[in-house]
Coordinates of N, CA, C and O in Angstrom, one line a residue:
M24 N 0.8 -1.2 0.0 CA 0.0 0.0 0.0 C 0.9 1.2 0.0 O 1.8 1.4 0.8
N25 N 0.6 2.1 -0.9 CA 1.4 3.3 -1.0 C 0.9 4.3 0.0 O -0.3 4.6 0.1
P26 N 1.7 4.9 0.9 CA 1.3 5.8 1.9 C 0.7 7.1 1.3 O 0.0 7.8 2.0
H27 N 0.9 7.4 0.1 CA 0.4 8.6 -0.5 C -0.9 8.3 -1.3 O -1.5 9.2 -1.8
D28 N -1.3 7.1 -1.3 CA -2.6 6.7 -2.0 C -3.8 6.9 -1.1 O -3.9 6.2 -0.1
D29 N -4.6 7.8 -1.4 CA -5.8 8.2 -0.6 C -7.0 7.3 -0.9 O -8.1 7.5 -0.3
S30 N -6.9 6.4 -1.8 CA -8.1 5.7 -2.3 C -8.6 4.7 -1.2 O -9.8 4.4 -1.3
N31 N -7.8 4.3 -0.3 CA -8.3 3.4 0.7 C -8.6 4.1 2.1 O -8.9 3.4 3.0
V32 N -8.5 5.4 2.1 CA -8.8 6.1 3.4 C -10.3 6.5 3.4 O -10.8 7.1 2.4
A33 N -10.9 6.2 4.5 CA -12.4 6.5 4.6 C -12.5 7.9 5.0 O -11.8 8.4 5.9
D34 N -13.4 8.6 4.4 CA -13.7 10.0 4.7 C -14.9 10.0 5.7 O -16.0 9.8 5.2
S35 N -14.6 10.3 6.9 CA -15.7 10.3 7.9 C -16.7 11.4 7.7 O -17.8 11.3 8.2
S36 N -16.3 12.4 7.1 CA -17.3 13.5 6.9 C -18.2 13.3 5.7 O -19.1 14.1 5.4
S37 N -17.9 12.3 4.9 CA -18.7 12.1 3.7 C -19.9 11.3 4.0 O -19.8 10.3 4.7
N38 N -21.0 11.6 3.4 CA -22.2 10.8 3.5 C -22.4 9.9 2.3 O -23.5 9.4 2.1
A39 N -21.4 9.8 1.5 CA -21.5 9.0 0.2 C -21.6 7.5 0.5 O -22.2 6.8 -0.3
R40 N -21.1 7.0 1.6 CA -21.2 5.6 1.9 C -22.5 5.3 2.6 O -22.9 6.1 3.5
S41 N -23.1 4.3 2.3 CA -24.3 3.9 3.1 C -23.9 2.8 4.0 O -22.9 2.1 3.8
P42 N -24.6 2.6 5.1 CA -24.3 1.6 6.1 C -24.5 0.2 5.6 O -25.3 0.1 4.6
P43 N -23.8 -0.7 6.1 CA -24.0 -2.1 5.7 C -25.5 -2.5 5.9 O -26.2 -2.0 6.7
E44 N -25.9 -3.5 5.1 CA -27.3 -3.9 5.2 C -27.6 -4.4 6.6 O -26.8 -5.1 7.2
G45 N -28.8 -4.0 7.1 CA -29.2 -4.4 8.4 C -28.8 -3.4 9.5 O -29.2 -3.6 10.6
F46 N -28.1 -2.4 9.1 CA -27.7 -1.4 10.1 C -28.3 -0.1 9.7 O -28.6 0.2 8.6
S47 N -28.6 0.7 10.7 CA -29.1 2.1 10.5 C -28.2 3.0 11.2 O -27.7 2.8 12.3
V48 N -28.1 4.2 10.7 CA -27.4 5.3 11.3 C -28.3 6.4 11.7 O -29.1 6.9 10.8
E49 N -28.2 6.8 12.9 CA -29.0 8.0 13.3 C -28.1 9.0 13.8 O -27.2 8.8 14.6
S50 N -28.3 10.2 13.3 CA -27.4 11.3 13.7 C -28.0 11.8 15.0 O -29.2 11.7 15.3
S51 N -27.1 12.4 15.8 CA -27.6 12.9 17.1 C -28.6 14.1 16.9 O -29.5 14.2 17.8
S52 N -28.6 14.8 15.8 CA -29.5 15.9 15.6 C -30.9 15.3 15.3 O -31.9 15.9 15.7
S53 N -31.0 14.2 14.6 CA -32.3 13.6 14.3 C -33.0 13.0 15.5 O -34.2 13.1 15.6
S54 N -32.2 12.4 16.4 CA -32.9 11.9 17.6 C -33.3 13.0 18.5 O -34.3 12.9 19.2
A55 N -32.6 14.1 18.5 CA -33.0 15.2 19.4 C -34.2 15.9 18.8 O -35.1 16.3 19.6
T56 N -34.4 16.0 17.5 CA -35.5 16.6 16.9 C -36.8 15.8 17.2 O -37.8 16.3 17.4
S57 N -36.7 14.5 17.3 CA -37.8 13.6 17.5 C -38.4 13.8 18.9 O -39.5 13.5 19.2
K58 N -37.6 14.3 19.9 CA -38.0 14.5 21.2 C -38.7 15.9 21.5 O -39.2 16.1 22.5
I59 N -38.5 16.8 20.5 CA -39.1 18.1 20.6 C -40.5 18.1 20.1 O -40.8 17.7 19.0
S60 N -41.4 18.6 21.0 CA -42.8 18.7 20.5 C -43.1 20.2 20.2 O -42.8 21.1 20.9
I61 N -43.7 20.4 19.0 CA -44.0 21.7 18.6 C -45.4 22.0 19.1 O -46.4 21.2 18.8
P62 N -45.6 23.1 19.8 CA -46.9 23.4 20.3 C -47.9 23.8 19.2 O -47.6 24.3 18.2
S63 N -49.2 23.5 19.5 CA -50.3 23.9 18.7 C -51.2 24.8 19.5 O -51.6 24.4 20.6
Y64 N -51.4 26.0 18.9 CA -52.3 26.9 19.7 C -53.7 27.0 19.1 O -53.8 27.1 17.9
T65 N -54.7 26.9 19.9 CA -56.0 27.1 19.5 C -56.7 28.3 20.2 O -57.6 28.9 19.7
K66 N -56.2 28.7 21.4 CA -56.7 29.8 22.1 C -55.6 30.5 22.9 O -54.9 29.9 23.7
I67 N -55.5 31.8 22.6 CA -54.4 32.6 23.3 C -55.1 33.7 24.1 O -55.9 34.4 23.6
L68 N -54.6 33.8 25.4 CA -55.2 34.8 26.3 C -54.2 36.0 26.3 O -53.0 35.8 26.5
V69 N -54.7 37.2 26.2 CA -53.9 38.4 26.3 C -54.5 39.3 27.3 O -55.5 40.0 27.0
P70 N -54.0 39.4 28.5 CA -54.5 40.4 29.5 C -54.1 41.8 29.0 O -53.0 42.0 28.5
H71 N -55.1 42.7 29.0 CA -54.8 44.0 28.4 C -55.2 45.1 29.4 O -56.4 45.1 29.8
D72 N -54.3 46.0 29.7 CA -54.6 47.1 30.6 C -54.7 48.4 30.0 O -54.8 49.4 30.6
G73 N -54.8 48.4 28.6 CA -54.9 49.7 27.9 C -53.6 50.4 27.6 O -53.6 51.5 27.0
K74 N -52.5 49.9 28.1 CA -51.2 50.5 27.9 C -50.5 50.0 26.6 O -50.9 49.0 26.1
E75 N -49.5 50.8 26.2 CA -48.8 50.5 25.0 C -48.1 49.1 25.1 O -48.1 48.4 24.1
A76 N -47.6 48.7 26.2 CA -47.0 47.4 26.4 C -47.9 46.3 26.1 O -47.6 45.3 25.5
S77 N -49.2 46.5 26.5 CA -50.2 45.5 26.3 C -50.5 45.4 24.8 O -50.9 44.3 24.3
D78 N -50.5 46.5 24.1 CA -50.7 46.5 22.6 C -49.6 45.7 21.9 O -49.8 45.0 21.0
K79 N -48.3 45.8 22.5 CA -47.2 45.0 21.9 C -47.5 43.5 22.1 O -47.2 42.7 21.2
A80 N -48.0 43.1 23.3 CA -48.3 41.7 23.5 C -49.4 41.3 22.6 O -49.4 40.2 22.1
L81 N -50.4 42.2 22.4 CA -51.5 41.9 21.4 C -51.0 41.7 20.0 O -51.4 40.8 19.3
G82 N -50.0 42.5 19.6 CA -49.3 42.3 18.3 C -48.7 40.9 18.2 O -48.8 40.3 17.1
Q83 N -48.0 40.5 19.2 CA -47.4 39.1 19.2 C -48.5 38.1 19.1 O -48.3 37.0 18.4
A84 N -49.6 38.3 19.8 CA -50.7 37.3 19.7 C -51.3 37.2 18.3 O -51.6 36.2 17.8
I85 N -51.4 38.4 17.7 CA -51.9 38.4 16.3 C -51.0 37.6 15.4 O -51.4 36.8 14.6
Y86 N -49.7 37.8 15.5 CA -48.7 37.1 14.7 C -48.9 35.6 14.9 O -49.0 34.8 14.0
L87 N -48.9 35.1 16.2 CA -48.9 33.7 16.5 C -50.3 33.1 16.1 O -50.4 32.0 15.6
S88 N -51.3 33.9 16.2 CA -52.7 33.5 15.8 C -52.7 33.3 14.3 O -53.3 32.3 13.8
N89 N -52.1 34.2 13.6 CA -52.1 34.1 12.1 C -51.3 32.8 11.7 O -51.7 32.2 10.7
L90 N -50.3 32.5 12.4 CA -49.5 31.3 12.1 C -50.3 30.0 12.4 O -50.2 29.0 11.7
S91 N -51.0 30.0 13.5 CA -51.6 28.8 14.1 C -53.1 28.7 13.9 O -53.7 27.6 14.1
G92 N -53.8 29.8 13.6 CA -55.2 29.7 13.5 C -55.9 29.9 14.8 O -57.1 29.7 14.9
A93 N -55.2 30.3 15.9 CA -55.7 30.3 17.2 C -56.7 31.5 17.4 O -56.5 32.6 16.8
E94 N -57.6 31.4 18.3 CA -58.5 32.5 18.7 C -57.7 33.3 19.7 O -57.0 32.7 20.5
I95 N -57.9 34.6 19.7 CA -57.3 35.5 20.7 C -58.4 36.0 21.6 O -59.5 36.4 21.1
V96 N -58.2 35.9 22.9 CA -59.1 36.4 23.9 C -58.4 37.5 24.6 O -57.4 37.3 25.3
I97 N -59.0 38.7 24.5 CA -58.4 39.9 25.2 C -59.1 40.0 26.5 O -60.4 40.0 26.6
L98 N -58.4 40.0 27.6 CA -59.0 40.0 28.9 C -58.7 41.4 29.6 O -57.5 41.8 29.8
C99 N -59.8 42.1 29.9 CA -59.7 43.4 30.6 C -60.1 43.2 32.0 O -61.2 42.6 32.2
I100 N -59.3 43.5 32.9 CA -59.6 43.4 34.4 C -59.7 44.8 35.0 O -58.8 45.6 34.9
I101 N -60.8 45.0 35.6 CA -61.1 46.3 36.2 C -60.9 46.1 37.7 O -61.6 45.3 38.4
Q102 N -60.0 46.8 38.3 CA -59.8 46.8 39.7 C -60.7 47.9 40.5 O -61.1 47.7 41.6
D103 N -60.9 49.0 39.8 CA -61.6 50.1 40.4 C -62.8 50.4 39.4 O -62.6 51.2 38.4
V104 N -64.0 49.9 39.7 CA -65.1 50.1 38.8 C -65.5 51.6 38.7 O -65.9 52.0 37.6
E105 N -65.3 52.4 39.7 CA -65.7 53.8 39.7 C -64.9 54.6 38.7 O -65.4 55.6 38.2
K106 N -63.7 54.1 38.2 CA -62.9 54.8 37.2 C -63.7 54.9 35.9 O -63.4 55.8 35.1
F107 N -64.5 53.9 35.6 CA -65.2 53.8 34.3 C -66.5 54.5 34.3 O -67.5 53.8 34.4
E108 N -66.5 55.8 34.2 CA -67.8 56.5 34.1 C -68.4 56.2 32.8 O -67.8 56.0 31.8
G109 N -69.7 56.1 32.7 CA -70.4 55.8 31.5 C -70.5 54.3 31.2 O -71.0 53.9 30.2
T110 N -70.1 53.5 32.2 CA -70.2 52.0 32.0 C -71.2 51.5 33.1 O -71.0 51.9 34.3
S111 N -72.1 50.7 32.7 CA -73.1 50.2 33.7 C -73.0 48.7 33.7 O -72.7 48.0 32.7
V112 N -73.2 48.1 34.8 CA -73.2 46.7 35.0 C -74.5 46.3 35.5 O -75.0 46.7 36.6
D113 N -75.2 45.5 34.8 CA -76.6 45.0 35.2 C -76.4 43.5 35.4 O -75.9 42.7 34.6
I114 N -76.9 43.1 36.6 CA -76.9 41.6 36.9 C -78.4 41.2 37.1 O -79.1 41.8 37.9
S115 N -78.8 40.2 36.4 CA -80.2 39.7 36.5 C -80.2 38.2 36.5 O -79.3 37.5 36.0
Q116 N -81.2 37.7 37.2 CA -81.3 36.2 37.2 C -81.9 35.7 36.0 O -82.8 36.3 35.4
N117 N -81.4 34.6 35.5 CA -81.9 33.9 34.3 C -83.2 33.3 34.6 O -83.3 32.3 35.4
K118 N -84.3 33.8 34.1 CA -85.7 33.3 34.4 C -86.0 32.0 33.8 O -87.0 31.3 34.2
I119 N -85.3 31.6 32.7 CA -85.6 30.4 32.0 C -85.3 29.2 32.9 O -86.1 28.2 33.0
T120 N -84.2 29.2 33.6 CA -83.8 28.0 34.4 C -84.3 28.0 35.8 O -84.3 27.0 36.4
H121 N -84.7 29.2 36.3 CA -85.1 29.4 37.7 C -84.1 28.9 38.7 O -84.4 28.4 39.8
N122 N -82.8 28.9 38.3 CA -81.7 28.4 39.1 C -81.2 29.6 39.9 O -80.9 30.6 39.3
Q123 N -81.1 29.5 41.2 CA -80.6 30.7 42.0 C -79.2 31.1 41.6 O -78.8 32.2 41.8
N124 N -78.4 30.1 41.1 CA -77.0 30.4 40.8 C -76.8 30.9 39.3 O -75.7 31.1 38.9
S125 N -77.9 31.0 38.6 CA -77.8 31.3 37.2 C -78.1 32.8 37.0 O -79.3 33.2 37.0
F126 N -77.1 33.6 37.0 CA -77.2 35.0 36.8 C -76.6 35.5 35.5 O -75.6 34.9 35.0
E127 N -77.1 36.5 34.9 CA -76.6 37.0 33.7 C -76.0 38.4 34.0 O -76.6 39.2 34.6
L128 N -74.8 38.6 33.5 CA -74.1 39.8 33.7 C -74.0 40.6 32.4 O -73.6 40.0 31.4
D129 N -74.5 41.8 32.4 CA -74.5 42.6 31.2 C -73.7 43.9 31.4 O -74.1 44.7 32.3
I130 N -72.7 44.1 30.7 CA -71.8 45.3 30.8 C -72.1 46.1 29.6 O -71.9 45.7 28.5
K131 N -72.4 47.4 29.8 CA -72.7 48.3 28.7 C -71.9 49.6 28.9 O -71.5 49.9 30.0
G132 N -71.7 50.2 27.8 CA -71.1 51.5 27.9 C -69.7 51.6 27.3 O -69.3 50.9 26.4
E133 N -68.9 52.6 27.9 CA -67.6 52.9 27.3 C -66.6 51.7 27.3 O -65.9 51.6 26.3
L134 N -66.6 50.9 28.3 CA -65.7 49.8 28.4 C -65.9 48.8 27.3 O -65.0 48.4 26.6
V135 N -67.2 48.5 27.0 CA -67.5 47.6 25.9 C -67.0 48.3 24.5 O -66.4 47.6 23.7
N136 N -67.3 49.6 24.4 CA -66.8 50.3 23.2 C -65.3 50.2 23.0 O -64.8 50.1 21.9
I137 N -64.6 50.3 24.1 CA -63.1 50.3 24.1 C -62.7 48.9 23.6 O -61.8 48.8 22.8
M138 N -63.3 47.8 24.1 CA -62.9 46.5 23.8 C -63.3 46.2 22.3 O -62.5 45.6 21.6
E139 N -64.4 46.7 21.9 CA -64.8 46.5 20.5 C -63.9 47.2 19.5 O -63.5 46.7 18.5
S140 N -63.4 48.4 20.0 CA -62.4 49.2 19.2 C -61.1 48.5 19.1 O -60.4 48.5 18.1
K141 N -60.7 47.8 20.2 CA -59.5 47.1 20.2 C -59.5 45.9 19.2 O -58.6 45.6 18.5
I142 N -60.7 45.2 19.2 CA -60.8 44.1 18.2 C -60.7 44.7 16.8 O -60.1 44.1 15.9
K143 N -61.4 45.8 16.5 CA -61.3 46.4 15.2 C -59.9 46.8 14.8 O -59.4 46.5 13.7
Q144 N -59.1 47.3 15.8 CA -57.7 47.6 15.6 C -56.9 46.3 15.2 O -56.0 46.4 14.3
C145 N -57.2 45.2 15.9 CA -56.5 44.0 15.6 C -56.8 43.5 14.2 O -55.9 43.0 13.5
T146 N -58.1 43.6 13.8 CA -58.5 43.2 12.4 C -57.8 44.1 11.4 O -57.3 43.6 10.4
E147 N -57.7 45.4 11.7 CA -57.0 46.3 10.7 C -55.5 46.0 10.7 O -54.9 46.3 9.7
A148 N -55.0 45.5 11.8 CA -53.5 45.2 11.8 C -53.2 43.9 11.1 O -52.0 43.6 11.0
G149 N -54.2 43.2 10.7 CA -54.0 42.0 9.9 C -54.4 40.7 10.6 O -54.1 39.6 10.1
S150 N -55.1 40.7 11.7 CA -55.6 39.5 12.3 C -56.6 38.8 11.4 O -57.5 39.4 10.9
K151 N -56.4 37.5 11.3 CA -57.2 36.7 10.3 C -58.2 35.8 11.1 O -59.0 35.1 10.4
N152 N -58.0 35.7 12.4 CA -58.8 34.7 13.1 C -59.7 35.4 14.1 O -59.7 36.6 14.3
K153 N -60.5 34.5 14.8 CA -61.5 35.0 15.8 C -60.8 35.8 16.9 O -59.8 35.3 17.4
I154 N -61.4 36.9 17.3 CA -61.0 37.6 18.4 C -62.2 37.9 19.3 O -63.2 38.4 18.8
S155 N -62.0 37.6 20.6 CA -63.1 37.9 21.5 C -62.5 38.6 22.7 O -61.3 38.7 22.8
Y156 N -63.4 39.1 23.6 CA -62.9 39.7 24.8 C -63.7 39.3 26.0 O -64.8 38.8 25.9
G157 N -63.0 39.4 27.2 CA -63.7 39.2 28.5 C -63.4 40.3 29.4 O -62.3 41.0 29.3
I158 N -64.3 40.6 30.2 CA -64.2 41.7 31.2 C -64.5 41.1 32.5 O -65.5 40.5 32.8
R159 N -63.5 41.4 33.4 CA -63.7 40.9 34.8 C -63.4 42.0 35.8 O -62.6 42.9 35.5
T160 N -63.9 41.9 37.0 CA -63.6 42.8 38.0 C -62.9 42.1 39.1 O -63.2 40.9 39.4
G161 N -61.9 42.7 39.7 CA -61.2 42.1 40.8 C -59.7 42.3 40.7 O -59.3 43.2 40.0
H162 N -59.0 41.6 41.5 CA -57.5 41.7 41.5 C -56.9 41.0 40.2 O -57.3 39.9 39.9
V163 N -56.0 41.7 39.6 CA -55.4 41.2 38.3 C -54.9 39.8 38.4 O -55.2 39.0 37.6
V164 N -54.1 39.5 39.4 CA -53.5 38.2 39.5 C -54.5 37.1 39.7 O -54.5 36.1 39.0
H165 N -55.5 37.4 40.6 CA -56.5 36.4 40.8 C -57.4 36.1 39.6 O -57.7 35.0 39.3
E166 N -57.7 37.2 38.9 CA -58.6 37.0 37.8 C -57.9 36.3 36.6 O -58.6 35.6 35.9
I167 N -56.7 36.6 36.3 CA -56.0 35.9 35.3 C -55.8 34.4 35.6 O -56.0 33.6 34.8
V168 N -55.4 34.2 36.9 CA -55.3 32.8 37.3 C -56.6 32.0 37.2 O -56.7 30.9 36.6
K169 N -57.7 32.7 37.6 CA -59.0 32.1 37.5 C -59.4 31.8 36.0 O -60.0 30.8 35.7
A170 N -59.1 32.8 35.2 CA -59.4 32.7 33.7 C -58.7 31.4 33.2 O -59.3 30.7 32.4
C171 N -57.5 31.3 33.5 CA -56.7 30.1 33.0 C -57.2 28.8 33.6 O -57.1 27.8 32.9
Q172 N -57.7 28.8 34.8 CA -58.3 27.6 35.4 C -59.6 27.2 34.7 O -60.0 26.1 34.6
E173 N -60.4 28.3 34.3 CA -61.7 28.0 33.8 C -61.7 27.7 32.3 O -62.6 27.0 31.8
T174 N -60.7 28.1 31.6 CA -60.7 27.9 30.1 C -59.3 27.3 29.8 O -58.3 27.7 30.4
D175 N -59.3 26.5 28.8 CA -58.1 25.8 28.4 C -57.3 26.6 27.4 O -57.4 26.3 26.2
Y176 N -56.6 27.6 27.9 CA -55.8 28.4 27.0 C -54.5 27.7 26.7 O -53.9 27.0 27.6
D177 N -54.0 27.8 25.5 CA -52.7 27.2 25.1 C -51.5 28.1 25.4 O -50.4 27.6 25.5
L178 N -51.8 29.4 25.5 CA -50.7 30.3 25.7 C -51.3 31.6 26.3 O -52.4 32.0 25.9
V179 N -50.5 32.2 27.2 CA -50.8 33.6 27.7 C -49.7 34.5 27.3 O -48.5 34.2 27.5
I180 N -50.1 35.6 26.7 CA -49.1 36.6 26.3 C -49.4 37.8 27.0 O -50.5 38.4 26.9
M181 N -48.4 38.3 27.8 CA -48.6 39.4 28.7 C -47.4 40.3 28.7 O -46.3 39.9 28.4
A182 N -47.7 41.6 29.0 CA -46.6 42.6 29.1 C -46.3 42.8 30.6 O -47.1 42.7 31.5
T183 N -45.0 43.2 30.8 CA -44.6 43.6 32.1 C -43.6 44.7 32.0 O -42.9 44.8 31.0
T184 N -43.5 45.5 33.0 CA -42.5 46.6 33.0 C -41.7 46.5 34.3 O -40.9 47.3 34.6
H185 N -41.8 45.3 35.0 CA -41.2 45.2 36.3 C -39.9 44.3 36.3 O -39.5 43.8 37.3
F186 N -39.3 44.1 35.1 CA -38.1 43.2 35.1 C -36.9 44.1 35.0 O -35.8 43.6 34.6
D187 N -37.0 45.3 35.5 CA -35.8 46.2 35.5 C -34.9 45.9 36.6 O -33.7 46.3 36.6
S188 N -35.3 45.3 37.7 CA -34.5 44.9 38.8 C -34.9 43.6 39.3 O -36.1 43.2 39.2
W189 N -34.1 42.9 40.0 CA -34.4 41.6 40.6 C -35.5 41.7 41.7 O -36.3 40.9 41.8
L190 N -35.4 42.8 42.4 CA -36.4 43.0 43.5 C -37.8 43.2 43.0 O -38.7 42.6 43.5
H191 N -37.9 44.0 41.9 CA -39.3 44.2 41.3 C -39.8 42.9 40.7 O -41.0 42.6 40.8
S192 N -38.9 42.2 40.1 CA -39.3 41.0 39.4 C -39.8 39.9 40.4 O -40.7 39.1 40.1
I193 N -39.3 39.9 41.6 CA -39.7 38.9 42.6 C -41.1 39.2 43.0 O -41.9 38.2 43.2
F194 N -41.5 40.4 43.1 CA -42.8 40.8 43.7 C -43.8 41.2 42.6 O -44.9 41.7 42.9
S195 N -43.4 41.1 41.3 CA -44.3 41.6 40.3 C -45.6 40.7 40.2 O -45.6 39.5 40.5
E196 N -46.6 41.3 39.6 CA -47.8 40.5 39.4 C -47.6 39.5 38.3 O -48.2 38.4 38.4
T197 N -46.8 39.7 37.4 CA -46.5 38.7 36.3 C -45.9 37.5 37.0 O -46.3 36.4 36.6
R198 N -45.0 37.7 37.9 CA -44.3 36.6 38.5 C -45.3 35.7 39.3 O -45.3 34.5 39.3
K199 N -46.2 36.4 40.0 CA -47.3 35.7 40.8 C -48.2 34.9 39.9 O -48.6 33.8 40.2
I200 N -48.5 35.5 38.7 CA -49.4 34.7 37.7 C -48.7 33.5 37.2 O -49.2 32.4 37.2
I201 N -47.4 33.6 36.8 CA -46.6 32.5 36.3 C -46.5 31.4 37.3 O -46.6 30.2 37.0
S202 N -46.4 31.8 38.6 CA -46.3 30.8 39.6 C -47.5 30.0 39.9 O -47.5 29.0 40.5
N203 N -48.7 30.5 39.5 CA -50.0 29.9 39.8 C -50.7 29.3 38.6 O -51.9 28.9 38.8
I204 N -50.1 29.3 37.5 CA -50.8 28.7 36.3 C -49.9 27.7 35.7 O -48.7 27.7 35.8
R205 N -50.5 26.8 34.9 CA -49.7 25.7 34.2 C -49.6 26.1 32.7 O -48.9 25.4 32.0
T206 N -50.3 27.1 32.3 CA -50.3 27.5 30.9 C -49.0 28.2 30.6 O -48.5 29.0 31.3
P207 N -48.4 27.9 29.4 CA -47.1 28.6 29.0 C -47.4 30.1 28.9 O -48.5 30.5 28.5
V208 N -46.4 30.9 29.3 CA -46.5 32.4 29.3 C -45.4 33.0 28.4 O -44.2 32.6 28.6
L209 N -45.8 33.9 27.5 CA -44.8 34.7 26.8 C -44.9 36.1 27.3 O -46.0 36.7 27.3
I210 N -43.8 36.5 27.8 CA -43.7 37.8 28.5 C -43.1 38.9 27.5 O -42.0 38.6 27.1
M211 N -43.8 39.9 27.3 CA -43.3 41.0 26.5 C -42.7 42.1 27.5 O -43.4 42.5 28.4
H212 N -41.5 42.6 27.2 CA -41.0 43.6 28.0 C -40.7 44.9 27.2 O -40.3 44.8 26.1

């Protein structure tokens, strides 16, 4: 054998050779890929407080919704009902079922107009899928956690402004929400 003859040297970087019959070769990258599950979104929750950061979160939701076909649910939580002048809340018992626990909540006025306007803005921005909204009263953390427990959301996209220091991030409402739900959360900063 001539030491300068390269014809008998195997090139390990070449894929030109096939494995002997009965053997299979798996690359480490193909086995790693088979263990990764790609999420499928059907319903995305976006808590919205009316601020620009929440609009950015909504923009991300529109993008992911357009890719996946997911419905977007915009959740508005009111902590102080007196702030919304021109909004009325009517609670009445459903007379068809005669069930004491069956009440109908009807919210009318400026708040509904704001939410309808937000949906229109989403459509104008290019949203192709269903968009709905929910309005709740109470503490933000409790209401978002409750919403995630009541409905099977695939993703929550929310904005935060409290990741500027470790102390703020420990006590932020976003951190409290993440700690109390099992739904994946995308945080916009």
